[in-house]
Short mmCIF file of C-alpha atoms in Angstrom, two decimals:
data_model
loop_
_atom_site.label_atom_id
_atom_site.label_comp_id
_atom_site.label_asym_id
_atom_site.label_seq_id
_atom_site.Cartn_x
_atom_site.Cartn_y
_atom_site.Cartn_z
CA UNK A 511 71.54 107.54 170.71
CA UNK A 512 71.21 104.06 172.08
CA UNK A 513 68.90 101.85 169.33
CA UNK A 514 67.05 98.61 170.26
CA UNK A 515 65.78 96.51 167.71
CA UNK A 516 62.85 93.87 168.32
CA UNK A 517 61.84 91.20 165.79
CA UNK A 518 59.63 90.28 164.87
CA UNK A 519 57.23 92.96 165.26
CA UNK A 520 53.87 91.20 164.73
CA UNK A 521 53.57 87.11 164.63
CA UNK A 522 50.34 84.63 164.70
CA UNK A 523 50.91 81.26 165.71
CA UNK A 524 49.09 77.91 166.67
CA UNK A 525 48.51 76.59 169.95
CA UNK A 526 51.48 74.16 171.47
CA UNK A 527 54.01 76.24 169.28
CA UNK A 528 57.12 77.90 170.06
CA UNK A 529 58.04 81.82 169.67
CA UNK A 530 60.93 83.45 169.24
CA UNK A 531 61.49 87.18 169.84
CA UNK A 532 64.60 88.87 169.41
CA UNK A 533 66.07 92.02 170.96
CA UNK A 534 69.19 93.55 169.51
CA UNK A 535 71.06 96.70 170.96
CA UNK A 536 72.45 98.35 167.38
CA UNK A 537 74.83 100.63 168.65
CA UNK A 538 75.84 99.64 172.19
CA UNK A 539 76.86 96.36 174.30
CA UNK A 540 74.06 95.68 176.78
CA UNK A 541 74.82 93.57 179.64
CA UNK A 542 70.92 93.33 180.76
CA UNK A 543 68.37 93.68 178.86
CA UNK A 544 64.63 93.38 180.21
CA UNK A 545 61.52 91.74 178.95
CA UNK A 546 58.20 93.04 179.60
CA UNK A 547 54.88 91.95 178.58
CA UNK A 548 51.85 94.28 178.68
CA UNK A 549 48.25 93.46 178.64
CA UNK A 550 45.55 95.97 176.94
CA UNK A 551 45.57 98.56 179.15
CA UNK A 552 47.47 97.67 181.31
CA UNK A 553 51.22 98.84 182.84
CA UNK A 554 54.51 97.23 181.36
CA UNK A 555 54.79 93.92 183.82
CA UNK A 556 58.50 93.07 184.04
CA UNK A 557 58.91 89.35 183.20
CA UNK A 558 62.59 88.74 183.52
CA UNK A 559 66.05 90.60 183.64
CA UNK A 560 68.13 88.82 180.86
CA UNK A 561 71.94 88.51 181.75
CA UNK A 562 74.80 88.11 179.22
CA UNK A 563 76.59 85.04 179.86
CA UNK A 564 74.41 83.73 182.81
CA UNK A 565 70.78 82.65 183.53
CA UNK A 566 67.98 85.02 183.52
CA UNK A 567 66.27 86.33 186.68
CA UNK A 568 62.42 85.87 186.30
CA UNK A 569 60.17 88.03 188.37
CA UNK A 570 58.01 86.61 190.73
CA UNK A 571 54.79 84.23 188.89
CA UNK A 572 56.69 84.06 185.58
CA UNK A 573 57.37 80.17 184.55
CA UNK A 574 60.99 79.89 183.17
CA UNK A 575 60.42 77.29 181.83
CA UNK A 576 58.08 78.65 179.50
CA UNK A 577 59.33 81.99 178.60
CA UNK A 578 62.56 80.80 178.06
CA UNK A 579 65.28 83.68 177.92
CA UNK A 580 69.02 83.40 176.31
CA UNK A 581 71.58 86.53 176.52
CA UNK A 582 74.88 84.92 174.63
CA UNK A 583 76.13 87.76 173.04
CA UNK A 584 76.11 91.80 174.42
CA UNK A 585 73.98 92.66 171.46
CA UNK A 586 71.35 90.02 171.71
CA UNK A 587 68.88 88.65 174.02
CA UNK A 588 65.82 86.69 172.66
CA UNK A 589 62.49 85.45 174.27
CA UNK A 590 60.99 82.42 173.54
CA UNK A 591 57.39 81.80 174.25
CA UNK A 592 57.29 77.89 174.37
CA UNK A 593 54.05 75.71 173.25
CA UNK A 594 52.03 78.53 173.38
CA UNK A 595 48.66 79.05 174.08
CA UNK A 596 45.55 81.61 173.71
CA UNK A 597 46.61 83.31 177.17
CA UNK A 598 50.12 83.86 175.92
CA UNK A 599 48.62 86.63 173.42
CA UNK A 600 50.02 89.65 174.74
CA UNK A 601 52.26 92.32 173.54
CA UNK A 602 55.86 91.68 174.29
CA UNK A 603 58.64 94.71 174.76
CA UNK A 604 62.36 94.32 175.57
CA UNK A 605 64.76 97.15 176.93
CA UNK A 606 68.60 97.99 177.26
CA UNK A 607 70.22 100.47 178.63
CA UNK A 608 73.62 102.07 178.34
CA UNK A 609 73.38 103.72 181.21
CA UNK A 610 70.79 104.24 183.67
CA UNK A 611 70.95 108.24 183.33
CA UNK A 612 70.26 108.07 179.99
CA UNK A 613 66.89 106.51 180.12
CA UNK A 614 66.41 103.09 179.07
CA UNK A 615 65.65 102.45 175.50
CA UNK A 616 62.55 99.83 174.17
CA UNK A 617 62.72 98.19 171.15
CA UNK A 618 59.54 98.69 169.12
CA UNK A 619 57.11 95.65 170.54
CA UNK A 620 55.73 92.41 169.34
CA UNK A 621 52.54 91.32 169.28
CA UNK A 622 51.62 87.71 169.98
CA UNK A 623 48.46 86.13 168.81
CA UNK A 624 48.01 82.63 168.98
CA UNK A 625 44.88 80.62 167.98
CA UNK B 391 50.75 96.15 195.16
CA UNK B 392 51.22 98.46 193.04
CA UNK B 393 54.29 100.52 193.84
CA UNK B 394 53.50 103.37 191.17
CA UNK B 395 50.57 104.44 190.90
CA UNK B 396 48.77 106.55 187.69
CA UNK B 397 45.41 106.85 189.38
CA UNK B 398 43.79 108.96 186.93
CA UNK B 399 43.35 106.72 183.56
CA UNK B 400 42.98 109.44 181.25
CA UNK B 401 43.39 113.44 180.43
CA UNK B 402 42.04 115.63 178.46
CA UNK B 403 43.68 119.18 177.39
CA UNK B 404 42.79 122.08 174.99
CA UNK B 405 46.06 122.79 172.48
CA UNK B 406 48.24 125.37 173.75
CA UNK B 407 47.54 124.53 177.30
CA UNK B 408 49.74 122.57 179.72
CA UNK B 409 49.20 119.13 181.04
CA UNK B 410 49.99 118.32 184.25
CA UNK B 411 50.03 114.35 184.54
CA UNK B 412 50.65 112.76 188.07
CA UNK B 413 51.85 109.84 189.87
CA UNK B 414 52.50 108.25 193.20
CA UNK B 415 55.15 106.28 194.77
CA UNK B 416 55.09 104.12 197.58
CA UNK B 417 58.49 102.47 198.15
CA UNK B 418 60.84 104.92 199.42
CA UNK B 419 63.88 103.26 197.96
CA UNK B 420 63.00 104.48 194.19
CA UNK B 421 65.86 107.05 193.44
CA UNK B 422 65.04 107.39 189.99
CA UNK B 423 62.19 108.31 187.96
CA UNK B 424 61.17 108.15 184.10
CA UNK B 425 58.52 109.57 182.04
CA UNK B 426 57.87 107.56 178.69
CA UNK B 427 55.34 108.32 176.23
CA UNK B 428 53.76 105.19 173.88
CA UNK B 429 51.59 104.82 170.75
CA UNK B 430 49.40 102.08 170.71
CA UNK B 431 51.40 98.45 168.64
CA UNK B 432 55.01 100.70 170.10
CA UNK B 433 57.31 100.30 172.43
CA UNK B 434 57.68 103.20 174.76
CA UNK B 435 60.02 106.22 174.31
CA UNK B 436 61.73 107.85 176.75
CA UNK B 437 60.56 111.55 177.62
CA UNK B 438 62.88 112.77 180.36
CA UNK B 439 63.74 111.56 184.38
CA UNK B 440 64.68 112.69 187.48
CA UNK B 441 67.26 111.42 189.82
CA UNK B 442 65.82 111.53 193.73
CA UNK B 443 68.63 114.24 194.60
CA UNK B 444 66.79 117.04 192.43
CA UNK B 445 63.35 118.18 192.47
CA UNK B 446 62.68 119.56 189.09
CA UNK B 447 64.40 118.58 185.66
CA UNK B 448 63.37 120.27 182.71
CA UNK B 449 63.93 119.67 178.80
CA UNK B 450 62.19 121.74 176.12
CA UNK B 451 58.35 121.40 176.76
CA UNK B 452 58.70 118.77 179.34
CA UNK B 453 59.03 119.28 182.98
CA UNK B 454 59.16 116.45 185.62
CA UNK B 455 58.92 117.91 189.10
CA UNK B 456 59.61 115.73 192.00
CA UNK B 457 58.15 115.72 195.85
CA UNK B 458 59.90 113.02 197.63
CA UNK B 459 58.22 113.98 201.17
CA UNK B 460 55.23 113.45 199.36
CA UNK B 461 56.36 110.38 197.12
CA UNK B 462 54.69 112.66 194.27
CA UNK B 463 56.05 113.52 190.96
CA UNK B 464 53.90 115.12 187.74
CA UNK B 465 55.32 115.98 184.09
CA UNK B 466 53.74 119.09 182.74
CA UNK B 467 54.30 119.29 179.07
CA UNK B 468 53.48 123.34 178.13
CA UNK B 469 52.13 124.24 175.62
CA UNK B 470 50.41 120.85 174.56
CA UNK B 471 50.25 119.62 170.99
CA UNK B 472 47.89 117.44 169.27
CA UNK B 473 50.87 115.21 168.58
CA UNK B 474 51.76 114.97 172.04
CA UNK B 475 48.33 112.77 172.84
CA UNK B 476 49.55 109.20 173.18
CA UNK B 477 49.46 107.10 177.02
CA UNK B 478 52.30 108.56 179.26
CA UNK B 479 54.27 106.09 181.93
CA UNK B 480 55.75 106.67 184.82
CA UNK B 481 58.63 104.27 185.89
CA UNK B 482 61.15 104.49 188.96
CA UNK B 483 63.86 102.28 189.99
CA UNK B 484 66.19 102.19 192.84
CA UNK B 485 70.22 101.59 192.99
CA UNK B 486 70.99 98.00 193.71
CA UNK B 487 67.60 96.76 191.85
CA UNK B 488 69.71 96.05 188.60
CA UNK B 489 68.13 98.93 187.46
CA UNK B 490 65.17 97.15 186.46
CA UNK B 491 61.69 99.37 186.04
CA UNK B 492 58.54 99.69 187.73
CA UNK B 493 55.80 101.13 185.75
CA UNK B 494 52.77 102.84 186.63
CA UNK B 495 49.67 101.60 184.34
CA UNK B 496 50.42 104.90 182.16
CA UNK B 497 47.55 107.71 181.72
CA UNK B 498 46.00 108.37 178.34
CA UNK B 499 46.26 112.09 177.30
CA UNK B 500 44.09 113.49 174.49
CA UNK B 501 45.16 116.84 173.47
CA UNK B 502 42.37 118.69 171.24
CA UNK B 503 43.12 121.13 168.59
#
């Protein structure tokens, strides 16, 4: 079945950093992937739908500019949390899906702390 | 505005019983609906779905039974298991929406032994 890797699974970082996250579909080209970010509990907000080869679509309140997406290959989309701060601590999950009938698959999560 | 909805936060069921976990929908262009189970620091896993032209899909334990008059759908998982406890998700999408998901803010079922 369709695999989708996230890395890293857990990072801490300071305040004005940056943050990468990456999302890797083993097995299958994705097209789109999606990132999602999800508060204690709380749903799975959709941030952005990441596009190979073209710019990322950001859902409504989400600042581009700081969650910076890149799609360049079909196996690869990573999130970049730039100079981070406290309110940027959330847990951070990315999706692909072969096909929409066959559910889409999340990669395991990554927790963001920063201090 | 919250386009699923998961209104009940939490369940509680004795093993060997069935759960019956429920959601609403309000926009009527959702054609296709997911049921994904999650353990807390983990992404979620996909359960089983429904496209809008059936009413009922089943698959093992799991059954997802869907209302569209009533925007309603409910997975009953029968009989529970204490390893089936762990916050459930409903998501829908609709054709044309780049198949991006809507979650509801998931219900936490506790299955006792």
């Amino acid at each position: 079945g369709a695999v989708v890797s996230q890395h890293p699974s857990w990072v801490i970082c300071k305040s004005g950093t940056s943050v990468k996250i990456e999302c890797r579909s083993l097995d299958f080209q994705a097209t789109t992937m999606f990132w999602y970010r999800q508060f204690p509990k709380q749903s799975l907000m959709l941030m952005a739908t990441s596009n190979e080869g073209s710019k990322a679509t950001y859902e409504q309140g989400v600042e581009k500019d700081k969650f910076l997406i890149n799609h360049a290959s079909l196996t690869l989309s990573t999130l970049t949390v730039t100079s981070a701060h406290p309110e940027d601590s959330s847990f951070y999950i990315c999706s692909a899906s072969l096909e929409r009938s066959y559910g889409y698959t999340f990669g395991s999560g990554t927790r963001l702390t920063v201090v | 505005d919250q386009q699923v909805k998961q209104n009940s936060p939490s369940l509680s069921v004795q093993e060997g019983r069935i759960s019956i976990l429920n959601c609403d929908y309000t926009n009527s262009m959702f054609d296709y609906f997911l049921w994904y189970k999650k353990y807390p620091a983990e992404g979620p896993t996909f359960l089983i779905s429904i496209s809008s032209i059936k009413d009922k899909n089943e698959d093992g334990r799991f059954t997802v039974f869907l209302n569209k008059s009533a925007k309603h759908l409910s997975l009953h998982i029968v009989p529970s298991q204490p390893g089936d406890s762990a916050v459930y998700f409903c998501a829908a999408s609709y054709t044309g929406a780049n198949s991006k998901l809507t979650f509801g803010k998931g219900i936490t079922l506790s299955v006792r032994p």
